[in-house]
Coordinates of C-alpha atoms in Angstrom, one line a residue:
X1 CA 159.3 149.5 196.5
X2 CA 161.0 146.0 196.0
X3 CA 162.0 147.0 192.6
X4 CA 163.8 149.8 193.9
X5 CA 165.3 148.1 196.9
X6 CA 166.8 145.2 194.0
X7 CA 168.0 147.4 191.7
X8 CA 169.7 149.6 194.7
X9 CA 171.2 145.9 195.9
X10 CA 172.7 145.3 192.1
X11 CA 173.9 149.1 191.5
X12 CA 175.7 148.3 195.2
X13 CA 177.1 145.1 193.9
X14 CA 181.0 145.0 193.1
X15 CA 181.6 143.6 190.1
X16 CA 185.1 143.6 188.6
X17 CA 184.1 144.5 185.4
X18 CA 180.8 144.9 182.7
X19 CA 179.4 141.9 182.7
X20 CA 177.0 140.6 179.7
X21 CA 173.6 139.0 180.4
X22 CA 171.7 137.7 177.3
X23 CA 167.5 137.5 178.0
X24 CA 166.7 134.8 175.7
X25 CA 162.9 135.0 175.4
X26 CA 161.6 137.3 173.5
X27 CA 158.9 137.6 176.3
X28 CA 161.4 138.9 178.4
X29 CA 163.1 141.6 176.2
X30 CA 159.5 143.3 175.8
X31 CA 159.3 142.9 179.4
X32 CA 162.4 144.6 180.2
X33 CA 161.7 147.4 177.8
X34 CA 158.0 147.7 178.9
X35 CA 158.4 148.3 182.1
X36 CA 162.3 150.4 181.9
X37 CA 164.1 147.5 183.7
X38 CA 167.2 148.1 182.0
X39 CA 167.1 151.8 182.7
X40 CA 167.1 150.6 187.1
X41 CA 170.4 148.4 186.4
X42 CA 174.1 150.0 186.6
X43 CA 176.3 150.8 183.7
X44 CA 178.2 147.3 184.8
X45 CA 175.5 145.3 183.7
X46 CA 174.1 145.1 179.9
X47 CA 171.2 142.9 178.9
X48 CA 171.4 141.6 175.4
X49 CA 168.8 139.9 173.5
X50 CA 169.0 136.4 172.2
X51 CA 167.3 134.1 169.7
X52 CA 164.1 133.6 171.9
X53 CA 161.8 134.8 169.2
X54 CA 160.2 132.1 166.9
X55 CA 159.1 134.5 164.4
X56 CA 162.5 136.7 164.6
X57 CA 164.4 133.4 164.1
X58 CA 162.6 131.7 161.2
X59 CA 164.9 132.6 157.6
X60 CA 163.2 134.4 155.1
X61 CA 162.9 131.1 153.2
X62 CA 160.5 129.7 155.0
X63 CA 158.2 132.9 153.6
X64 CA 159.0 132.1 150.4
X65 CA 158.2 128.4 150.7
X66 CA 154.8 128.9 151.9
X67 CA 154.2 131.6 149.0
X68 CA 155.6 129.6 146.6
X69 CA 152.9 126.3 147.8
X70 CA 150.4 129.1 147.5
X71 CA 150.9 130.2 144.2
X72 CA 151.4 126.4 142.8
X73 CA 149.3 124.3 144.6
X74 CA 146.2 127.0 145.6
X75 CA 146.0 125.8 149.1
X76 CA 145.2 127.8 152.0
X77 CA 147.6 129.1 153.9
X78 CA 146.3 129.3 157.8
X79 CA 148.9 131.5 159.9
X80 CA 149.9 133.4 163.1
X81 CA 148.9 137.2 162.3
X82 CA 152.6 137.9 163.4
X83 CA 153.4 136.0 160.0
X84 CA 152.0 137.7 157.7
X85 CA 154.1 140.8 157.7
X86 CA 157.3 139.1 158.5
X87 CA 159.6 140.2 154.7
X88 CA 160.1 137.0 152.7
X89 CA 163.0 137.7 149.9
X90 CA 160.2 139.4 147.3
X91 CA 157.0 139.9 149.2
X92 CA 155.4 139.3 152.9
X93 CA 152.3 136.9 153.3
X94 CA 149.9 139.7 153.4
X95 CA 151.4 141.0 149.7
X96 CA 150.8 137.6 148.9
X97 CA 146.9 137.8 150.1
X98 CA 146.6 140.9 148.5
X99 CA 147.6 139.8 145.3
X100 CA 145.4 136.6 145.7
X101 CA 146.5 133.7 147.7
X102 CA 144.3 132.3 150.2
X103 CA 146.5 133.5 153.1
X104 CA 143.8 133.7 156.8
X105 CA 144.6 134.3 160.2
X106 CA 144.1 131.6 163.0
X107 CA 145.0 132.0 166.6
X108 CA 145.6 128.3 167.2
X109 CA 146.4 125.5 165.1
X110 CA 143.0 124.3 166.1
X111 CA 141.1 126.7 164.8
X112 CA 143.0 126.3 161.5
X113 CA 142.2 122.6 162.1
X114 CA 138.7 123.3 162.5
X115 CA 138.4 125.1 159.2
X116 CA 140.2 122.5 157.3
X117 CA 137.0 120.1 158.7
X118 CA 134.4 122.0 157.1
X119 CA 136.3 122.5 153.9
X120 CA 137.1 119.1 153.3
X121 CA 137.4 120.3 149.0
X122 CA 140.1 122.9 150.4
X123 CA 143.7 122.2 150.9
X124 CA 144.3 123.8 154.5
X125 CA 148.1 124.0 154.8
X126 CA 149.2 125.6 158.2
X127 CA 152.2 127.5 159.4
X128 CA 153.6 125.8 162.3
X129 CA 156.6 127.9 163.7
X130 CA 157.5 128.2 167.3
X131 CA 159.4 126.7 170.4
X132 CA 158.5 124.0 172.8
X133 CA 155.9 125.8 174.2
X134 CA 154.0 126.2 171.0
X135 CA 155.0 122.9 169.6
X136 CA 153.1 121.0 172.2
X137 CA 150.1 122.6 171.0
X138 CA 151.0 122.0 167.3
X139 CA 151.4 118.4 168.2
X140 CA 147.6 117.8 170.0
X141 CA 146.4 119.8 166.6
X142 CA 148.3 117.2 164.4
X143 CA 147.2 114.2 166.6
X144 CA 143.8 115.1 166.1
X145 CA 143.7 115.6 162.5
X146 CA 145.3 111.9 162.1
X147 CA 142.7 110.3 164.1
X148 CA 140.0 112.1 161.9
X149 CA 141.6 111.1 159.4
X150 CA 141.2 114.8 157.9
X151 CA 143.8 114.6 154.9
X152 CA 143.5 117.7 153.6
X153 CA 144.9 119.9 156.6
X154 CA 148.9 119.9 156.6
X155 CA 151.6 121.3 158.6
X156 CA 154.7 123.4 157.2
X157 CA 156.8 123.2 159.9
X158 CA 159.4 125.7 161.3
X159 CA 159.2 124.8 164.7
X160 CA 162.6 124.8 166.7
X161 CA 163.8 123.6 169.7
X162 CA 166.1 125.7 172.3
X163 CA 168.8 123.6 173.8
X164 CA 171.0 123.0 170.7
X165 CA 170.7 126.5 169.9
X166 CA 172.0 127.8 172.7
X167 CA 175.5 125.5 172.5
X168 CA 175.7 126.5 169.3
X169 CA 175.3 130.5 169.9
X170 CA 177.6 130.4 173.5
X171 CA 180.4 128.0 171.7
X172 CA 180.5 130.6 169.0
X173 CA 184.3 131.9 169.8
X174 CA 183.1 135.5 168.9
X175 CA 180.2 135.2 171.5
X176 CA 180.9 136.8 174.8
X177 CA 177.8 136.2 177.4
X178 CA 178.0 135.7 181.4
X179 CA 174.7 134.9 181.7
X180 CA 171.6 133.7 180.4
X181 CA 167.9 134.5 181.6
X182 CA 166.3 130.9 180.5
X183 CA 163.1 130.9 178.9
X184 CA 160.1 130.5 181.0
X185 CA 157.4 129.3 179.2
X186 CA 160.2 126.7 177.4
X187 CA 161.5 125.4 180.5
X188 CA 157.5 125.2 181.5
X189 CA 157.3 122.3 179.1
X190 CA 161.2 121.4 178.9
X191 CA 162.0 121.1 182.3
X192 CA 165.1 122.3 183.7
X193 CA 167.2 119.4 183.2
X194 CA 167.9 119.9 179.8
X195 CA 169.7 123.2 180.6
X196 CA 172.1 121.7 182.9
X197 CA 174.7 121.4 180.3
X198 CA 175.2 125.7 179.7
X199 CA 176.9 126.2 183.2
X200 CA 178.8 122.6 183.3
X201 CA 179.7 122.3 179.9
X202 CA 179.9 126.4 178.9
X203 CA 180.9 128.1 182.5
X204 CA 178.0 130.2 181.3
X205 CA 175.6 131.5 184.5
X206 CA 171.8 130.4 184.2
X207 CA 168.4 131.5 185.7
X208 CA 165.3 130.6 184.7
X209 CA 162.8 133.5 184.7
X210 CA 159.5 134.5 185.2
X211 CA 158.2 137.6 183.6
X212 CA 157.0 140.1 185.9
X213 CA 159.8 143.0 186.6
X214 CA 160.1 141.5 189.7
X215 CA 160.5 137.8 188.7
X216 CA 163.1 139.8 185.8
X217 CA 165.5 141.6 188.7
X218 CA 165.2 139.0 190.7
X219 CA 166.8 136.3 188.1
X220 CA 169.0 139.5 187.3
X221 CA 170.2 139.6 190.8
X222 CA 170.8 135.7 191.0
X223 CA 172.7 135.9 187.8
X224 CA 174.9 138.7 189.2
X225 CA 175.4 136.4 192.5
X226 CA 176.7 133.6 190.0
X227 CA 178.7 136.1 188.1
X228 CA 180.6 137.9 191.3
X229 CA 181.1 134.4 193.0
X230 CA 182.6 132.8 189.9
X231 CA 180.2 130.2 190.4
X232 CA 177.9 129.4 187.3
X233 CA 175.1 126.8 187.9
X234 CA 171.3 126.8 186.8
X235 CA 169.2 128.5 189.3
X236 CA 165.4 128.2 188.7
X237 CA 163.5 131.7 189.2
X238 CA 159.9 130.9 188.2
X239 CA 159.3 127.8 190.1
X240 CA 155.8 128.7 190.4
X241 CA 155.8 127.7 186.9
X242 CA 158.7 125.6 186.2
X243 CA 159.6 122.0 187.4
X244 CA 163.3 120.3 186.7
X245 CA 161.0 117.5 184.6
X246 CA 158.8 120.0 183.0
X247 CA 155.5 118.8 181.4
X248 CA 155.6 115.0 180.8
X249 CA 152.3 115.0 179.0
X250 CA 153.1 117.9 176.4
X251 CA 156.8 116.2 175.7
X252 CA 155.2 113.0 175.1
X253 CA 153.0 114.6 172.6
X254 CA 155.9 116.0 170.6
X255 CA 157.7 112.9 170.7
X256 CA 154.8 110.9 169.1
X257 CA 154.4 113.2 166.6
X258 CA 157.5 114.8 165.4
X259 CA 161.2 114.1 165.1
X260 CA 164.4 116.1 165.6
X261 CA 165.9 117.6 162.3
X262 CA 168.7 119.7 161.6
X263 CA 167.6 123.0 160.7
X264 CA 168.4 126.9 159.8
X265 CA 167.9 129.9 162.2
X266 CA 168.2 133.9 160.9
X267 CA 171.7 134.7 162.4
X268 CA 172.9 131.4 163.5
X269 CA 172.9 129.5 160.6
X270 CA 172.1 125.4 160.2
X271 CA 172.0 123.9 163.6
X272 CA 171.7 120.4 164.4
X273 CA 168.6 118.9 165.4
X274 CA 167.2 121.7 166.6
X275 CA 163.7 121.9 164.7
X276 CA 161.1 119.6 164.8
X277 CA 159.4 117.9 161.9
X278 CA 156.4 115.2 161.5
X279 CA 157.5 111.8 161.7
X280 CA 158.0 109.5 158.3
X281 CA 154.8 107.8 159.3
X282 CA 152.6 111.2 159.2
X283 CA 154.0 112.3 155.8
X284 CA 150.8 112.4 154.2
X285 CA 150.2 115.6 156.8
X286 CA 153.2 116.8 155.8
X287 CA 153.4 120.3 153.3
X288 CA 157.0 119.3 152.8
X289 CA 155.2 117.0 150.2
X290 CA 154.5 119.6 148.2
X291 CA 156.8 120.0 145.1
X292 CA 158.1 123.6 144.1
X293 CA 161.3 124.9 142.7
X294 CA 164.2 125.4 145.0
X295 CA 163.8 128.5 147.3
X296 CA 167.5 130.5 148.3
X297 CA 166.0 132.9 150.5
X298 CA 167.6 136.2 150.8
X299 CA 167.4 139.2 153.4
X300 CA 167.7 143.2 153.0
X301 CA 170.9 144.1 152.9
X302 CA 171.6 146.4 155.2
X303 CA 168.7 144.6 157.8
X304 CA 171.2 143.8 161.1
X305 CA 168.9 141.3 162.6
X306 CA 171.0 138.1 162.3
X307 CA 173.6 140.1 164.6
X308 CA 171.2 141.5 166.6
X309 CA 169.6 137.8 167.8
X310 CA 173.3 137.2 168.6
X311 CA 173.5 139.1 170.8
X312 CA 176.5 141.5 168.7
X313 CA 174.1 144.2 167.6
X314 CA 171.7 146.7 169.4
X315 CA 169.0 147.5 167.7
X316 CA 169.1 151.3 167.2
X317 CA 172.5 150.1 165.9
X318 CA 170.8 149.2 162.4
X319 CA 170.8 151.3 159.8
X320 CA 167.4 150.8 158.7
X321 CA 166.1 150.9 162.5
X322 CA 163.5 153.8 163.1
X323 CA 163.8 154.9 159.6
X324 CA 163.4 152.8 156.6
X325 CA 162.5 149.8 159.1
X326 CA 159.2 150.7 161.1
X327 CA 156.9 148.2 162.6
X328 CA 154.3 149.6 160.5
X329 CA 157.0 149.1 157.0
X330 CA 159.5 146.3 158.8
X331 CA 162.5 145.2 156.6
X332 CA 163.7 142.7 159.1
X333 CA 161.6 139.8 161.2
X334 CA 163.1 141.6 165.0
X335 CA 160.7 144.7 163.6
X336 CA 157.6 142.9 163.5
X337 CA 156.8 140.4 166.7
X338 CA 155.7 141.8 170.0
X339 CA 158.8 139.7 170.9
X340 CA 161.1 140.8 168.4
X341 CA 163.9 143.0 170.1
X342 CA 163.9 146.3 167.5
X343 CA 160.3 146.6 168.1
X344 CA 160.2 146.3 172.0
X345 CA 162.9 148.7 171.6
X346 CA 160.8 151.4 169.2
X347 CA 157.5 151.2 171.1
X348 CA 158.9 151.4 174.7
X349 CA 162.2 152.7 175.1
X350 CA 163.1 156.3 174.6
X351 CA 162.2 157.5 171.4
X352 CA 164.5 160.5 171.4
X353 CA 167.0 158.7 173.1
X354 CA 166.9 155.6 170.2
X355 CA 167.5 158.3 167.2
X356 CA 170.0 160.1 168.8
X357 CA 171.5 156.7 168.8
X358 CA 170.7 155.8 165.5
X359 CA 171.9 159.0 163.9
X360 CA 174.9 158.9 166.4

Protein backbone atom coordinates (compact mmCIF):
# COMPACT_ATOMS: atom_id res chain seq x y z
CA UNK A 1 0.00 0.00 0.00
CA UNK A 2 2.87 2.48 0.57
CA UNK A 3 4.39 1.45 -2.64
CA UNK A 4 1.40 2.38 -4.35
CA UNK A 5 0.65 5.53 -2.48
CA UNK A 6 4.75 6.69 -3.57
CA UNK A 7 4.56 5.81 -6.93
CA UNK A 8 0.94 7.60 -7.20
CA UNK A 9 2.85 10.74 -5.39
CA UNK A 10 5.80 10.59 -8.30
CA UNK A 11 3.32 9.80 -11.33
CA UNK A 12 1.54 13.15 -9.71
CA UNK A 13 4.69 15.07 -9.65
CA UNK A 14 5.29 17.88 -12.32
CA UNK A 15 8.33 17.69 -13.77
CA UNK A 16 9.24 19.86 -16.82
CA UNK A 17 10.71 17.27 -18.62
CA UNK A 18 12.23 13.34 -18.56
CA UNK A 19 14.52 13.42 -16.13
CA UNK A 20 17.53 10.63 -15.91
CA UNK A 21 18.27 8.83 -12.67
CA UNK A 22 21.35 6.43 -12.73
CA UNK A 23 21.06 3.41 -9.78
CA UNK A 24 24.63 2.85 -9.25
CA UNK A 25 24.80 -0.48 -7.35
CA UNK A 26 24.31 -3.22 -8.92
CA UNK A 27 22.27 -4.30 -5.79
CA UNK A 28 19.86 -1.86 -6.67
CA UNK A 29 19.22 -2.55 -10.48
CA UNK A 30 18.34 -6.30 -9.49
CA UNK A 31 16.25 -4.81 -6.99
CA UNK A 32 14.41 -2.57 -9.22
CA UNK A 33 13.90 -5.28 -11.75
CA UNK A 34 12.98 -7.93 -9.06
CA UNK A 35 10.41 -6.46 -7.65
CA UNK A 36 8.91 -4.24 -11.21
CA UNK A 37 9.89 -0.81 -9.62
CA UNK A 38 10.52 0.64 -12.79
CA UNK A 39 7.29 -0.54 -14.27
CA UNK A 40 5.24 1.85 -10.93
CA UNK A 41 7.34 5.06 -12.12
CA UNK A 42 5.96 7.53 -14.97
CA UNK A 43 7.26 7.77 -18.46
CA UNK A 44 9.10 11.14 -17.01
CA UNK A 45 11.36 9.24 -15.11
CA UNK A 46 14.00 6.59 -16.50
CA UNK A 47 16.39 4.62 -14.28
CA UNK A 48 19.71 3.88 -15.83
CA UNK A 49 22.25 1.57 -14.52
CA UNK A 50 25.69 2.53 -13.61
CA UNK A 51 29.13 1.00 -12.93
CA UNK A 52 28.04 -0.45 -9.43
CA UNK A 53 29.02 -3.93 -10.44
CA UNK A 54 32.54 -5.12 -9.48
CA UNK A 55 32.51 -8.06 -11.61
CA UNK A 56 30.68 -6.12 -14.64
CA UNK A 57 33.42 -3.43 -14.25
CA UNK A 58 36.61 -5.49 -14.17
CA UNK A 59 38.29 -5.48 -18.18
CA UNK A 60 38.68 -8.72 -19.67
CA UNK A 61 42.36 -8.43 -18.93
CA UNK A 62 42.29 -9.07 -15.68
CA UNK A 63 40.81 -12.76 -16.84
CA UNK A 64 43.55 -13.24 -18.91
CA UNK A 65 46.11 -12.24 -16.26
CA UNK A 66 45.02 -14.72 -13.80
CA UNK A 67 44.96 -17.51 -16.66
CA UNK A 68 48.00 -16.61 -17.87
CA UNK A 69 49.70 -16.97 -13.90
CA UNK A 70 47.84 -20.27 -14.03
CA UNK A 71 49.14 -21.69 -16.94
CA UNK A 72 52.90 -20.37 -16.08
CA UNK A 73 53.34 -20.48 -12.61
CA UNK A 74 50.71 -23.59 -11.67
CA UNK A 75 49.31 -21.87 -8.78
CA UNK A 76 45.84 -22.03 -7.57
CA UNK A 77 43.60 -19.72 -8.52
CA UNK A 78 40.92 -19.24 -5.51
CA UNK A 79 37.80 -17.07 -6.84
CA UNK A 80 34.28 -15.71 -6.51
CA UNK A 81 31.94 -18.29 -8.41
CA UNK A 82 30.67 -15.12 -10.18
CA UNK A 83 34.31 -15.15 -11.85
CA UNK A 84 34.67 -17.98 -13.28
CA UNK A 85 32.20 -17.46 -16.17
CA UNK A 86 32.95 -13.81 -16.65
CA UNK A 87 34.67 -14.09 -20.87
CA UNK A 88 38.31 -13.28 -20.68
CA UNK A 89 39.61 -12.42 -24.51
CA UNK A 90 40.09 -16.45 -25.38
CA UNK A 91 38.52 -18.42 -22.55
CA UNK A 92 36.55 -17.84 -19.06
CA UNK A 93 38.09 -19.28 -15.77
CA UNK A 94 36.01 -22.26 -15.74
CA UNK A 95 37.44 -23.18 -19.58
CA UNK A 96 40.51 -22.64 -17.95
CA UNK A 97 39.63 -25.37 -15.03
CA UNK A 98 38.36 -27.58 -17.46
CA UNK A 99 41.29 -27.72 -19.47
CA UNK A 100 43.47 -27.99 -16.25
CA UNK A 101 44.30 -25.13 -14.17
CA UNK A 102 43.74 -25.33 -10.50
CA UNK A 103 40.87 -22.78 -10.65
CA UNK A 104 38.36 -23.42 -6.97
CA UNK A 105 35.64 -21.52 -5.65
CA UNK A 106 35.79 -19.67 -2.19
CA UNK A 107 33.14 -17.62 -0.71
CA UNK A 108 35.49 -15.40 1.30
CA UNK A 109 38.95 -14.48 1.04
CA UNK A 110 39.24 -16.36 4.24
CA UNK A 111 38.28 -19.42 3.26
CA UNK A 112 40.79 -19.18 0.35
CA UNK A 113 43.14 -18.09 3.19
CA UNK A 114 42.37 -21.07 5.07
CA UNK A 115 43.28 -23.41 2.27
CA UNK A 116 46.44 -21.65 1.45
CA UNK A 117 47.39 -22.78 5.45
CA UNK A 118 47.07 -26.35 4.94
CA UNK A 119 48.79 -26.32 1.59
CA UNK A 120 51.73 -24.59 2.56
CA UNK A 121 53.64 -26.66 -0.89
CA UNK A 122 50.71 -24.95 -3.00
CA UNK A 123 50.86 -21.49 -4.34
CA UNK A 124 47.28 -20.10 -3.38
CA UNK A 125 46.82 -16.95 -5.57
CA UNK A 126 43.38 -15.18 -4.90
CA UNK A 127 41.13 -13.02 -6.92
CA UNK A 128 40.43 -9.93 -5.08
CA UNK A 129 37.89 -7.76 -7.07
CA UNK A 130 35.25 -5.58 -5.58
CA UNK A 131 34.31 -2.18 -3.97
CA UNK A 132 34.79 -0.78 -0.47
CA UNK A 133 32.50 -2.99 0.87
CA UNK A 134 34.39 -6.11 -0.23
CA UNK A 135 37.73 -4.61 0.16
CA UNK A 136 37.54 -4.29 3.85
CA UNK A 137 37.13 -7.83 4.04
CA UNK A 138 40.03 -8.46 1.59
CA UNK A 139 42.10 -6.30 3.79
CA UNK A 140 41.42 -8.42 7.39
CA UNK A 141 42.19 -11.67 4.95
CA UNK A 142 45.60 -10.02 3.93
CA UNK A 143 46.36 -8.78 7.50
CA UNK A 144 46.11 -12.05 8.69
CA UNK A 145 48.16 -13.92 6.23
CA UNK A 146 51.14 -11.30 7.02
CA UNK A 147 51.06 -11.94 10.67
CA UNK A 148 51.14 -15.81 9.89
CA UNK A 149 53.53 -15.18 7.93
CA UNK A 150 51.77 -17.54 5.31
CA UNK A 151 53.90 -16.76 2.04
CA UNK A 152 52.37 -18.73 -0.20
CA UNK A 153 48.75 -17.17 -0.32
CA UNK A 154 48.73 -13.91 -2.65
CA UNK A 155 46.34 -11.45 -3.79
CA UNK A 156 45.58 -10.36 -7.59
CA UNK A 157 43.90 -7.35 -7.04
CA UNK A 158 41.07 -5.68 -9.04
CA UNK A 159 39.52 -3.99 -6.39
CA UNK A 160 38.12 -0.42 -7.09
CA UNK A 161 37.04 2.29 -5.32
CA UNK A 162 33.70 4.50 -6.20
CA UNK A 163 34.26 8.13 -5.73
CA UNK A 164 36.71 8.89 -8.56
CA UNK A 165 34.64 6.89 -10.80
CA UNK A 166 31.74 8.67 -10.50
CA UNK A 167 33.60 12.30 -11.40
CA UNK A 168 34.97 10.73 -14.01
CA UNK A 169 31.57 9.04 -15.54
CA UNK A 170 29.23 12.49 -14.57
CA UNK A 171 32.24 14.95 -16.11
CA UNK A 172 32.06 12.82 -19.21
CA UNK A 173 30.42 15.76 -21.63
CA UNK A 174 28.41 12.99 -23.38
CA UNK A 175 26.91 11.87 -19.97
CA UNK A 176 23.58 13.25 -19.19
CA UNK A 177 22.34 12.03 -15.46
CA UNK A 178 20.03 14.11 -12.91
CA UNK A 179 20.48 11.88 -10.31
CA UNK A 180 22.30 9.25 -8.61
CA UNK A 181 20.89 6.48 -6.18
CA UNK A 182 24.41 6.12 -4.03
CA UNK A 183 25.49 2.86 -3.15
CA UNK A 184 24.46 1.46 0.18
CA UNK A 185 26.61 -1.07 1.21
CA UNK A 186 29.70 1.50 -0.12
CA UNK A 187 28.63 4.36 1.73
CA UNK A 188 28.16 1.67 4.70
CA UNK A 189 31.89 1.59 4.93
CA UNK A 190 32.67 5.04 3.02
CA UNK A 191 30.60 7.27 4.87
CA UNK A 192 28.73 9.91 3.21
CA UNK A 193 31.15 12.53 3.26
CA UNK A 194 33.06 11.47 0.44
CA UNK A 195 30.06 11.97 -1.80
CA UNK A 196 29.64 15.54 -1.03
CA UNK A 197 31.56 16.62 -3.99
CA UNK A 198 28.69 15.11 -6.89
CA UNK A 199 25.94 17.81 -6.03
CA UNK A 200 28.54 20.80 -5.17
CA UNK A 201 31.06 20.16 -7.68
CA UNK A 202 28.61 18.30 -10.56
CA UNK A 203 25.01 19.93 -9.80
CA UNK A 204 24.23 16.29 -9.98
CA UNK A 205 21.14 15.16 -7.36
CA UNK A 206 22.19 12.40 -4.70
CA UNK A 207 20.45 9.80 -2.34
CA UNK A 208 21.84 7.23 -0.72
CA UNK A 209 19.65 4.09 -0.81
CA UNK A 210 18.68 1.15 0.93
CA UNK A 211 17.48 -1.76 -0.99
CA UNK A 212 14.07 -2.80 -0.16
CA UNK A 213 11.35 -1.34 -2.90
CA UNK A 214 10.43 0.82 -0.44
CA UNK A 215 13.91 2.19 0.73
CA UNK A 216 14.22 2.30 -3.62
CA UNK A 217 10.94 4.79 -4.21
CA UNK A 218 11.60 6.39 -1.42
CA UNK A 219 15.29 7.70 -2.52
CA UNK A 220 13.37 7.88 -6.01
CA UNK A 221 10.99 10.29 -4.59
CA UNK A 222 13.83 12.37 -2.75
CA UNK A 223 15.73 12.49 -5.87
CA UNK A 224 12.67 13.77 -7.84
CA UNK A 225 12.17 16.50 -4.84
CA UNK A 226 15.88 17.61 -5.72
CA UNK A 227 15.24 17.45 -9.36
CA UNK A 228 11.81 19.66 -9.43
CA UNK A 229 13.28 22.12 -6.86
CA UNK A 230 16.54 22.63 -8.79
CA UNK A 231 18.16 21.95 -5.68
CA UNK A 232 20.85 19.09 -5.77
CA UNK A 233 22.38 18.08 -2.44
CA UNK A 234 23.24 14.54 -0.88
CA UNK A 235 20.28 13.17 1.00
CA UNK A 236 21.03 9.95 3.01
CA UNK A 237 18.10 7.25 2.59
CA UNK A 238 19.43 4.23 4.42
CA UNK A 239 20.47 5.81 7.65
CA UNK A 240 19.65 2.76 9.35
CA UNK A 241 22.73 1.58 7.77
CA UNK A 242 24.65 4.48 6.73
CA UNK A 243 26.56 7.15 8.88
CA UNK A 244 28.30 10.48 7.19
CA UNK A 245 31.75 8.83 8.73
CA UNK A 246 31.05 5.44 7.70
CA UNK A 247 32.95 2.52 9.27
CA UNK A 248 36.27 3.81 10.88
CA UNK A 249 37.50 0.34 11.63
CA UNK A 250 37.04 -1.21 8.02
CA UNK A 251 38.75 2.20 6.39
CA UNK A 252 41.53 1.87 8.63
CA UNK A 253 42.05 -1.63 7.51
CA UNK A 254 42.25 -0.68 3.85
CA UNK A 255 44.48 2.03 4.51
CA UNK A 256 47.10 -0.20 6.25
CA UNK A 257 47.04 -2.54 3.76
CA UNK A 258 46.57 -1.12 0.44
CA UNK A 259 47.22 2.04 -1.59
CA UNK A 260 45.37 4.00 -4.18
CA UNK A 261 46.35 3.28 -7.92
CA UNK A 262 45.33 4.40 -11.08
CA UNK A 263 43.40 1.82 -12.68
CA UNK A 264 41.11 0.56 -15.84
CA UNK A 265 37.23 -0.05 -15.61
CA UNK A 266 35.14 -1.95 -18.73
CA UNK A 267 33.46 1.27 -20.34
CA UNK A 268 35.18 3.97 -18.53
CA UNK A 269 38.49 3.46 -19.31
CA UNK A 270 41.85 4.31 -16.99
CA UNK A 271 40.75 6.28 -13.99
CA UNK A 272 42.88 7.77 -11.46
CA UNK A 273 43.35 6.22 -8.27
CA UNK A 274 40.51 4.52 -8.22
CA UNK A 275 41.67 0.83 -7.44
CA UNK A 276 43.31 -0.36 -4.62
CA UNK A 277 46.54 -2.32 -4.52
CA UNK A 278 48.89 -3.89 -1.53
CA UNK A 279 51.29 -1.56 -0.29
CA UNK A 280 55.21 -1.65 -1.44
CA UNK A 281 55.92 -3.17 1.97
CA UNK A 282 53.44 -6.35 1.40
CA UNK A 283 54.86 -7.08 -2.15
CA UNK A 284 55.86 -10.47 -1.26
CA UNK A 285 51.80 -11.12 -1.04
CA UNK A 286 51.53 -9.53 -4.02
CA UNK A 287 50.54 -11.84 -7.50
CA UNK A 288 51.57 -8.71 -9.38
CA UNK A 289 55.00 -10.35 -8.76
CA UNK A 290 54.47 -12.86 -10.98
CA UNK A 291 56.13 -12.42 -14.39
CA UNK A 292 54.12 -13.22 -17.71
CA UNK A 293 53.99 -11.78 -21.08
CA UNK A 294 52.10 -8.66 -21.62
CA UNK A 295 48.28 -9.20 -21.67
CA UNK A 296 46.00 -6.59 -24.32
CA UNK A 297 42.80 -7.83 -23.34
CA UNK A 298 40.10 -7.62 -25.86
CA UNK A 299 36.09 -7.90 -25.75
CA UNK A 300 33.43 -9.36 -28.28
CA UNK A 301 32.75 -7.18 -30.67
CA UNK A 302 29.50 -6.58 -30.91
CA UNK A 303 29.09 -7.12 -26.64
CA UNK A 304 27.55 -3.33 -25.62
CA UNK A 305 28.48 -3.57 -22.02
CA UNK A 306 31.03 -0.69 -21.79
CA UNK A 307 27.89 1.58 -22.91
CA UNK A 308 25.58 -0.08 -21.02
CA UNK A 309 27.61 0.60 -17.39
CA UNK A 310 27.47 4.22 -18.74
CA UNK A 311 24.54 4.58 -18.58
CA UNK A 312 24.10 5.14 -22.81
CA UNK A 313 22.85 1.69 -23.57
CA UNK A 314 19.79 -0.52 -22.38
CA UNK A 315 20.39 -3.74 -22.31
CA UNK A 316 17.88 -5.32 -24.66
CA UNK A 317 19.62 -2.67 -26.81
CA UNK A 318 22.59 -5.22 -27.44
CA UNK A 319 22.71 -7.12 -30.23
CA UNK A 320 23.91 -10.15 -28.59
CA UNK A 321 21.30 -9.68 -25.58
CA UNK A 322 18.83 -12.68 -25.23
CA UNK A 323 20.29 -14.34 -28.13
CA UNK A 324 23.87 -15.11 -28.60
CA UNK A 325 24.43 -13.57 -25.02
CA UNK A 326 22.54 -15.80 -22.36
CA UNK A 327 23.42 -16.00 -18.68
CA UNK A 328 23.80 -19.54 -19.22
CA UNK A 329 26.48 -18.71 -22.77
CA UNK A 330 27.37 -14.79 -21.56
CA UNK A 331 29.57 -12.84 -24.04
CA UNK A 332 29.75 -9.84 -21.96
CA UNK A 333 30.57 -9.54 -17.87
CA UNK A 334 26.66 -7.40 -17.37
CA UNK A 335 25.28 -11.13 -18.48
CA UNK A 336 26.81 -12.97 -15.79
CA UNK A 337 26.58 -11.31 -11.98
CA UNK A 338 23.37 -11.34 -10.08
CA UNK A 339 24.29 -7.59 -10.19
CA UNK A 340 25.11 -7.24 -13.66
CA UNK A 341 22.26 -5.02 -15.42
CA UNK A 342 21.50 -7.44 -18.81
CA UNK A 343 20.94 -10.35 -16.50
CA UNK A 344 18.56 -8.52 -13.86
CA UNK A 345 17.05 -7.49 -16.96
CA UNK A 346 16.58 -11.28 -18.63
CA UNK A 347 15.52 -13.13 -15.45
CA UNK A 348 12.99 -10.50 -14.22
CA UNK A 349 11.74 -8.09 -16.55
CA UNK A 350 9.31 -9.09 -19.31
CA UNK A 351 10.55 -11.63 -21.41
CA UNK A 352 8.27 -10.95 -24.33
CA UNK A 353 8.46 -7.45 -23.77
CA UNK A 354 12.66 -7.56 -23.85
CA UNK A 355 12.66 -9.43 -27.41
CA UNK A 356 10.22 -7.44 -28.95
CA UNK A 357 12.68 -4.83 -27.98
CA UNK A 358 15.59 -6.56 -29.01
CA UNK A 359 14.30 -7.55 -32.44
CA UNK A 360 12.62 -4.00 -32.58
Amino acid sequence: MLAQKLAGRLRSLDLPRRIRIMEVCGGHTAAIYRYALHALLPDTIELLSGPGCPVCVTPNEYIDRAIAIADSHHVVLASFGDLLRVPGSHESLSQARARGCDVRVYYSSAEALDFAETQPQRNVVFLGIGFETTACTIAATMRRAIEHNVRNFKLLSAMKTMPNALRALLSSPDIRVDGLLLPGHVTAITGTSVFEFLPRDLGVACTVSGFEPLDILESIDSLAGQILAKAPRLENGYRRAVHSAGNASAQQAMRELFCETDVTWRGLGAIPQSGLTLRSEFAEWDAAQYRIAAQHGHEHPACRCGDILRGHTRPQECPLFGSACTPESPLGACMVSSEGACAAVYQFANTHEARELHHA
